């Protein structure tokens, strides 16, 4: 079982790699991966008081898998953003892989994501506002992109108070 010590931090080269899709033959592994993702997210919440989702590569699991826990846990296997609004909004983004740093970024106000659930059923979800931002952040992780790479400008960084 993985713990907070296994969370990859800013600068780790694995965070900049594109993840491989989860294969149906790996579905039996997803349950264990999700337990690890959940546990680490809870440790982050207890220590830093934030955290609504985490992507598998943040634990060195180089698979296209996202775990989100807002009102209830949800697993996104091989998510793909298939549509997005032209409307954008600016926000201070945070990340478990650099918990004391905030980065000002622009995100699409609305997105549609297709994915497989934990039972390998096809799903589609249109998300707006904070959920859309959250999924874009996690989706970026699957593509080796960190919010530091999306900073609006050179002055778009600050320490978390």
C-alpha positions as YAML, in Angstrom:
chain: A
units: angstrom
residues:
- id: 1
  name: UNK
  ca: [0.00, 0.00, 0.00]
- id: 2
  name: UNK
  ca: [1.32, 3.41, -0.97]
- id: 3
  name: UNK
  ca: [1.47, 6.41, 1.32]
- id: 4
  name: UNK
  ca: [2.28, 10.11, 1.20]
- id: 5
  name: UNK
  ca: [5.99, 9.29, 0.87]
- id: 6
  name: UNK
  ca: [5.19, 7.82, -2.56]
- id: 7
  name: UNK
  ca: [3.65, 11.01, -3.94]
- id: 8
  name: UNK
  ca: [5.82, 12.34, -6.78]
- id: 9
  name: UNK
  ca: [6.86, 15.96, -6.31]
- id: 10
  name: UNK
  ca: [7.55, 18.78, -8.76]
- id: 11
  name: UNK
  ca: [10.71, 18.01, -10.72]
- id: 12
  name: UNK
  ca: [10.25, 14.24, -10.82]
- id: 13
  name: UNK
  ca: [10.69, 13.26, -14.50]
- id: 14
  name: UNK
  ca: [7.76, 10.81, -14.38]
- id: 15
  name: UNK
  ca: [5.37, 13.74, -13.95]
- id: 16
  name: UNK
  ca: [6.30, 14.95, -17.44]
- id: 17
  name: UNK
  ca: [5.56, 11.67, -19.24]
- id: 18
  name: UNK
  ca: [2.44, 10.81, -21.23]
- id: 19
  name: UNK
  ca: [0.58, 7.91, -19.61]
- id: 20
  name: UNK
  ca: [-0.47, 4.70, -21.31]
- id: 21
  name: UNK
  ca: [-4.14, 3.71, -21.52]
- id: 22
  name: UNK
  ca: [-5.44, 1.21, -18.99]
- id: 23
  name: UNK
  ca: [-6.08, -2.10, -20.76]
- id: 24
  name: UNK
  ca: [-9.15, -4.16, -19.96]
- id: 25
  name: UNK
  ca: [-6.79, -6.95, -18.87]
- id: 26
  name: UNK
  ca: [-5.50, -4.55, -16.16]
- id: 27
  name: UNK
  ca: [-8.94, -3.87, -14.69]
- id: 28
  name: UNK
  ca: [-8.16, -6.12, -11.72]
- id: 29
  name: UNK
  ca: [-5.28, -3.75, -10.83]
- id: 30
  name: UNK
  ca: [-7.46, -0.63, -10.90]
- id: 31
  name: UNK
  ca: [-9.07, -1.43, -7.52]
- id: 32
  name: UNK
  ca: [-5.67, -1.45, -5.77]
- id: 33
  name: UNK
  ca: [-4.54, 1.68, -7.61]
- id: 34
  name: UNK
  ca: [-7.74, 3.47, -6.54]
- id: 35
  name: UNK
  ca: [-7.20, 2.48, -2.90]
- id: 36
  name: UNK
  ca: [-3.71, 3.99, -3.05]
- id: 37
  name: UNK
  ca: [-4.98, 7.15, -4.77]
- id: 38
  name: UNK
  ca: [-7.76, 7.53, -2.20]
- id: 39
  name: UNK
  ca: [-5.44, 7.01, 0.78]
- id: 40
  name: UNK
  ca: [-2.87, 9.53, -0.43]
- id: 41
  name: UNK
  ca: [-5.57, 12.08, -1.24]
- id: 42
  name: UNK
  ca: [-6.91, 11.71, 2.31]
- id: 43
  name: UNK
  ca: [-3.40, 12.18, 3.73]
- id: 44
  name: UNK
  ca: [-3.02, 15.37, 1.66]
- id: 45
  name: UNK
  ca: [-6.42, 16.62, 2.85]
- id: 46
  name: UNK
  ca: [-5.44, 16.00, 6.48]
- id: 47
  name: UNK
  ca: [-2.07, 17.73, 6.13]
- id: 48
  name: UNK
  ca: [-2.76, 20.58, 3.68]
- id: 49
  name: UNK
  ca: [-6.58, 20.96, 3.82]
- id: 50
  name: UNK
  ca: [-7.17, 20.61, 0.08]
- id: 51
  name: UNK
  ca: [-7.54, 17.87, -2.51]
- id: 52
  name: UNK
  ca: [-10.53, 16.79, -4.57]
- id: 53
  name: UNK
  ca: [-8.86, 14.56, -7.16]
- id: 54
  name: UNK
  ca: [-5.60, 12.86, -7.99]
- id: 55
  name: UNK
  ca: [-4.14, 11.31, -11.15]
- id: 56
  name: UNK
  ca: [-2.34, 7.96, -11.22]
- id: 57
  name: UNK
  ca: [1.00, 9.36, -12.49]
- id: 58
  name: UNK
  ca: [1.31, 11.37, -9.28]
- id: 59
  name: UNK
  ca: [2.00, 8.00, -7.63]
- id: 60
  name: UNK
  ca: [4.24, 6.78, -10.43]
- id: 61
  name: UNK
  ca: [1.42, 4.68, -11.92]
- id: 62
  name: UNK
  ca: [1.85, 5.64, -15.55]
- id: 63
  name: UNK
  ca: [-1.72, 4.86, -16.58]
- id: 64
  name: UNK
  ca: [-4.62, 7.05, -17.72]
- id: 65
  name: UNK
  ca: [-6.55, 6.89, -14.46]
- id: 66
  name: UNK
  ca: [-8.08, 9.67, -12.33]
- id: 67
  name: UNK
  ca: [-9.71, 9.37, -8.91]
- id: 68
  name: UNK
  ca: [-12.07, 12.14, -7.85]
- id: 69
  name: UNK
  ca: [-13.93, 12.46, -4.55]
- id: 70
  name: UNK
  ca: [-16.34, 15.36, -4.33]
- id: 71
  name: UNK
  ca: [-19.68, 14.12, -2.96]
- id: 72
  name: UNK
  ca: [-18.77, 10.51, -3.67]
- id: 73
  name: UNK
  ca: [-15.78, 8.67, -5.14]
- id: 74
  name: UNK
  ca: [-15.62, 8.33, -8.92]
- id: 75
  name: UNK
  ca: [-13.02, 6.63, -11.09]
- id: 76
  name: UNK
  ca: [-12.19, 7.82, -14.61]
- id: 77
  name: UNK
  ca: [-10.42, 5.21, -16.72]
- id: 78
  name: UNK
  ca: [-8.90, 6.44, -19.98]
- id: 79
  name: UNK
  ca: [-10.69, 9.81, -19.84]
- id: 80
  name: UNK
  ca: [-10.79, 11.90, -22.97]
- id: 81
  name: UNK
  ca: [-11.95, 15.50, -23.18]
- id: 82
  name: UNK
  ca: [-14.08, 15.48, -26.32]
- id: 83
  name: UNK
  ca: [-15.54, 18.99, -26.21]
- id: 84
  name: UNK
  ca: [-14.89, 22.28, -24.44]
- id: 85
  name: UNK
  ca: [-16.39, 25.74, -24.36]
- id: 86
  name: UNK
  ca: [-14.69, 28.77, -25.82]
- id: 87
  name: UNK
  ca: [-15.45, 30.58, -22.56]
- id: 88
  name: UNK
  ca: [-12.46, 30.52, -20.23]
- id: 89
  name: UNK
  ca: [-11.87, 31.61, -16.67]
- id: 90
  name: UNK
  ca: [-8.80, 32.46, -14.63]
- id: 91
  name: UNK
  ca: [-7.99, 30.85, -11.29]
- id: 92
  name: UNK
  ca: [-5.23, 30.06, -8.83]
- id: 93
  name: UNK
  ca: [-4.58, 26.34, -9.33]
- id: 94
  name: UNK
  ca: [-3.00, 24.05, -6.77]
- id: 95
  name: UNK
  ca: [-1.53, 20.57, -7.00]
- id: 96
  name: UNK
  ca: [-0.73, 17.79, -4.56]
- id: 97
  name: UNK
  ca: [2.67, 17.38, -6.22]
- id: 98
  name: UNK
  ca: [3.62, 20.90, -5.06]
- id: 99
  name: UNK
  ca: [1.21, 21.59, -2.19]
- id: 100
  name: UNK
  ca: [2.53, 24.99, -1.12]
- id: 101
  name: UNK
  ca: [2.54, 26.59, -4.59]
- id: 102
  name: UNK
  ca: [-0.37, 28.25, -6.39]
- id: 103
  name: UNK
  ca: [-0.27, 28.93, -10.13]
- id: 104
  name: UNK
  ca: [-2.58, 31.31, -12.02]
- id: 105
  name: UNK
  ca: [-3.96, 29.54, -15.12]
- id: 106
  name: UNK
  ca: [-6.80, 29.78, -17.62]
- id: 107
  name: UNK
  ca: [-9.26, 26.90, -17.95]
- id: 108
  name: UNK
  ca: [-12.30, 26.16, -20.10]
- id: 109
  name: UNK
  ca: [-15.54, 26.93, -18.30]
- id: 110
  name: UNK
  ca: [-17.25, 23.80, -19.62]
- id: 111
  name: UNK
  ca: [-15.98, 20.44, -20.91]
- id: 112
  name: UNK
  ca: [-17.35, 17.07, -21.91]
- id: 113
  name: UNK
  ca: [-15.34, 14.02, -20.94]
- id: 114
  name: UNK
  ca: [-15.78, 10.43, -22.13]
- id: 115
  name: UNK
  ca: [-14.35, 7.71, -19.93]
- id: 116
  name: UNK
  ca: [-14.73, 4.17, -18.67]
- id: 117
  name: UNK
  ca: [-15.96, 3.63, -15.12]
- id: 118
  name: UNK
  ca: [-14.54, 1.12, -12.63]
- id: 119
  name: UNK
  ca: [-16.70, -1.61, -14.23]
- id: 120
  name: UNK
  ca: [-15.44, -0.78, -17.75]
- id: 121
  name: UNK
  ca: [-18.74, 0.83, -18.79]
- id: 122
  name: UNK
  ca: [-18.59, 3.78, -21.19]
- id: 123
  name: UNK
  ca: [-19.67, 7.07, -19.64]
- id: 124
  name: UNK
  ca: [-19.90, 10.71, -20.69]
- id: 125
  name: UNK
  ca: [-20.11, 13.72, -18.39]
- id: 126
  name: UNK
  ca: [-20.43, 17.41, -19.18]
- id: 127
  name: UNK
  ca: [-18.78, 19.40, -16.39]
- id: 128
  name: UNK
  ca: [-18.84, 23.12, -15.66]
- id: 129
  name: UNK
  ca: [-16.88, 25.59, -13.56]
- id: 130
  name: UNK
  ca: [-14.92, 24.02, -10.69]
- id: 131
  name: UNK
  ca: [-15.47, 20.41, -11.83]
- id: 132
  name: UNK
  ca: [-14.43, 21.30, -15.37]
- id: 133
  name: UNK
  ca: [-11.30, 22.96, -14.01]
- id: 134
  name: UNK
  ca: [-10.54, 19.99, -11.79]
- id: 135
  name: UNK
  ca: [-10.84, 17.46, -14.61]
- id: 136
  name: UNK
  ca: [-8.69, 19.62, -16.93]
- id: 137
  name: UNK
  ca: [-5.99, 19.70, -14.24]
- id: 138
  name: UNK
  ca: [-6.05, 15.91, -13.76]
- id: 139
  name: UNK
  ca: [-6.29, 15.27, -17.51]
- id: 140
  name: UNK
  ca: [-3.17, 17.38, -17.98]
- id: 141
  name: UNK
  ca: [-1.33, 15.07, -15.54]
- id: 142
  name: UNK
  ca: [-2.13, 12.12, -17.82]
- id: 143
  name: UNK
  ca: [-0.43, 13.99, -20.66]
- id: 144
  name: UNK
  ca: [2.68, 15.00, -18.71]
- id: 145
  name: UNK
  ca: [1.53, 18.60, -18.30]
- id: 146
  name: UNK
  ca: [1.65, 20.41, -14.95]
- id: 147
  name: UNK
  ca: [-0.19, 23.63, -14.15]
- id: 148
  name: UNK
  ca: [3.23, 25.31, -13.83]
- id: 149
  name: UNK
  ca: [3.48, 24.83, -17.60]
- id: 150
  name: UNK
  ca: [0.14, 26.63, -18.08]
- id: 151
  name: UNK
  ca: [0.95, 29.71, -16.00]
- id: 152
  name: UNK
  ca: [-0.54, 32.86, -17.52]
- id: 153
  name: UNK
  ca: [2.75, 34.73, -17.21]
- id: 154
  name: UNK
  ca: [5.99, 34.91, -15.22]
- id: 155
  name: UNK
  ca: [4.20, 36.53, -12.27]
- id: 156
  name: UNK
  ca: [1.53, 33.84, -11.96]
- id: 157
  name: UNK
  ca: [3.03, 32.02, -8.99]
- id: 158
  name: UNK
  ca: [2.56, 32.47, -5.26]
- id: 159
  name: UNK
  ca: [3.04, 30.52, -2.06]
- id: 160
  name: UNK
  ca: [-0.06, 29.16, -0.38]
- id: 161
  name: UNK
  ca: [-0.80, 31.32, 2.67]
...
